[in-house]
Short mmCIF file of C-alpha atoms in Angstrom, two decimals:
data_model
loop_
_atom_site.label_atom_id
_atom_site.label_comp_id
_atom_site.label_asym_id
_atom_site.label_seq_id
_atom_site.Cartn_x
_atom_site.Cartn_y
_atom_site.Cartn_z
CA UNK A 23 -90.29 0.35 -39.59
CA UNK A 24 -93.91 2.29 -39.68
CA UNK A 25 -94.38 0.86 -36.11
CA UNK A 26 -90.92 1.46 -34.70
CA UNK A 27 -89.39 -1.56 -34.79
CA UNK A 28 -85.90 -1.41 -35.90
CA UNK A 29 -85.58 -4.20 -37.97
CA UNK A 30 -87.65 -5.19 -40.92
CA UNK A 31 -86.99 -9.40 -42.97
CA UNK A 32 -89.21 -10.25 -45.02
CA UNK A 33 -88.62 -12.90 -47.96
CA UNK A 34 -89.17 -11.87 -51.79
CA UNK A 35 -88.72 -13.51 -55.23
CA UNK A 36 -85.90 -11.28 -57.15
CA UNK A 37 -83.96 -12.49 -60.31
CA UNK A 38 -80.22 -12.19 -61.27
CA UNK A 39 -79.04 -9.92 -63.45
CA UNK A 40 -79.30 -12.67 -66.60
CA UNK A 41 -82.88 -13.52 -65.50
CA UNK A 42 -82.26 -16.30 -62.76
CA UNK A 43 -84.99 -16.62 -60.60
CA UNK A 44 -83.92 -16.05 -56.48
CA UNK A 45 -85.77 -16.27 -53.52
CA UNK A 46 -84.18 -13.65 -51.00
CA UNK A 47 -84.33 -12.93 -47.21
CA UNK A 48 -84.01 -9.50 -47.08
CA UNK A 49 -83.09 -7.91 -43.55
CA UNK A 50 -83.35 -3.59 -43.22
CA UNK A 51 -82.36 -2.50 -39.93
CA UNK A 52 -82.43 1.31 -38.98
CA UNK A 53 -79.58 2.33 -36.76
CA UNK A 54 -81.00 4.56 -33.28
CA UNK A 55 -84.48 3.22 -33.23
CA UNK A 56 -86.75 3.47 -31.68
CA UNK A 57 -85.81 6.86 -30.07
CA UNK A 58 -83.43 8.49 -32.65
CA UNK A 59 -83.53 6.92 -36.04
CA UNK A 60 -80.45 7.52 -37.91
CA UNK A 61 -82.13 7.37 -41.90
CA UNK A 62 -78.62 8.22 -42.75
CA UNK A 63 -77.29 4.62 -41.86
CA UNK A 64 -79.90 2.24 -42.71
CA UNK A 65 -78.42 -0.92 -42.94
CA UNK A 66 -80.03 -3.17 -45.99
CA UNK A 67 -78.80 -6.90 -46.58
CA UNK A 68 -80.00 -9.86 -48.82
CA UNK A 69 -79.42 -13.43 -48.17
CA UNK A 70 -79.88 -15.64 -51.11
CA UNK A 71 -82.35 -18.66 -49.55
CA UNK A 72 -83.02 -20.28 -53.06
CA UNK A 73 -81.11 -23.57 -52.01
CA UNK A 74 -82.77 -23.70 -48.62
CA UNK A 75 -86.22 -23.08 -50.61
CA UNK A 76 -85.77 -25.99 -53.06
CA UNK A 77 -84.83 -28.27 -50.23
CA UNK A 78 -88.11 -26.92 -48.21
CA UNK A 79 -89.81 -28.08 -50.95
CA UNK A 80 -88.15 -31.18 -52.26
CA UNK A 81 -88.89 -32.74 -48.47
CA UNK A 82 -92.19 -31.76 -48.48
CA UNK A 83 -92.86 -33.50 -51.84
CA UNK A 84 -91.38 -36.37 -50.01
CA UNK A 85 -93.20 -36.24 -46.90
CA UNK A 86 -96.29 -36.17 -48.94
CA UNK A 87 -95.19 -38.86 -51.15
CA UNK A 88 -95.06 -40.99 -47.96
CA UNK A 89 -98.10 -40.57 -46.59
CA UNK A 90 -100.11 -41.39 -49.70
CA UNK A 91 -97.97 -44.60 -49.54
CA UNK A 92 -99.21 -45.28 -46.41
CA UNK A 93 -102.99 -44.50 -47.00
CA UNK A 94 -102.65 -47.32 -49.39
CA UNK A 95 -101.73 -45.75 -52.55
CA UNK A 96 -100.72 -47.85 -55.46
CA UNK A 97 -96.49 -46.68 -56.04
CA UNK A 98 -97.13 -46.05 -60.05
CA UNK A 99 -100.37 -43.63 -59.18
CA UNK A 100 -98.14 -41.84 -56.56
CA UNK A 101 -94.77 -41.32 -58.79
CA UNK A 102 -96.72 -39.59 -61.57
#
């Protein structure tokens, strides 16, 4: 938004409101830019990603699992 540019996402940790941990996307968008910003109607919106984060991560485990099976690697040293 420094620079001009009318929309803003970035991703951030966050927790619910009885300590659950949440990975957000959060989007801010200002209304006019770049010529007349309208600060009044800045639009703000959070998408919870946690799901999508877990299952980032859960594949890569797996993809990595996979290749140290096929370097070679005994399945008992790679499962623990």
């Amino acid at each position: 938004l420094w620079d001009g540019h009318p929309v803003v996402e970035f991703e951030t940790d966050v927790a619910t409101a009885d300590g659950r941990p949440r990975h957000l996307l959060a989007r801010i968008q200002v209304p006019g830019f770049p010529g007349d910003p309208d600060w009044s109607r800045v639009i703000v919106t959070g998408t919870d990603i946690t799901l999508r984060r877990q299952l980032e991560r859960r594949d890569e485990q797996r993809g990595d699992i996979l290749e140290l099976l096929a370097r070679g690697a005994p399945l008992g040293e790679v499962l623990h």
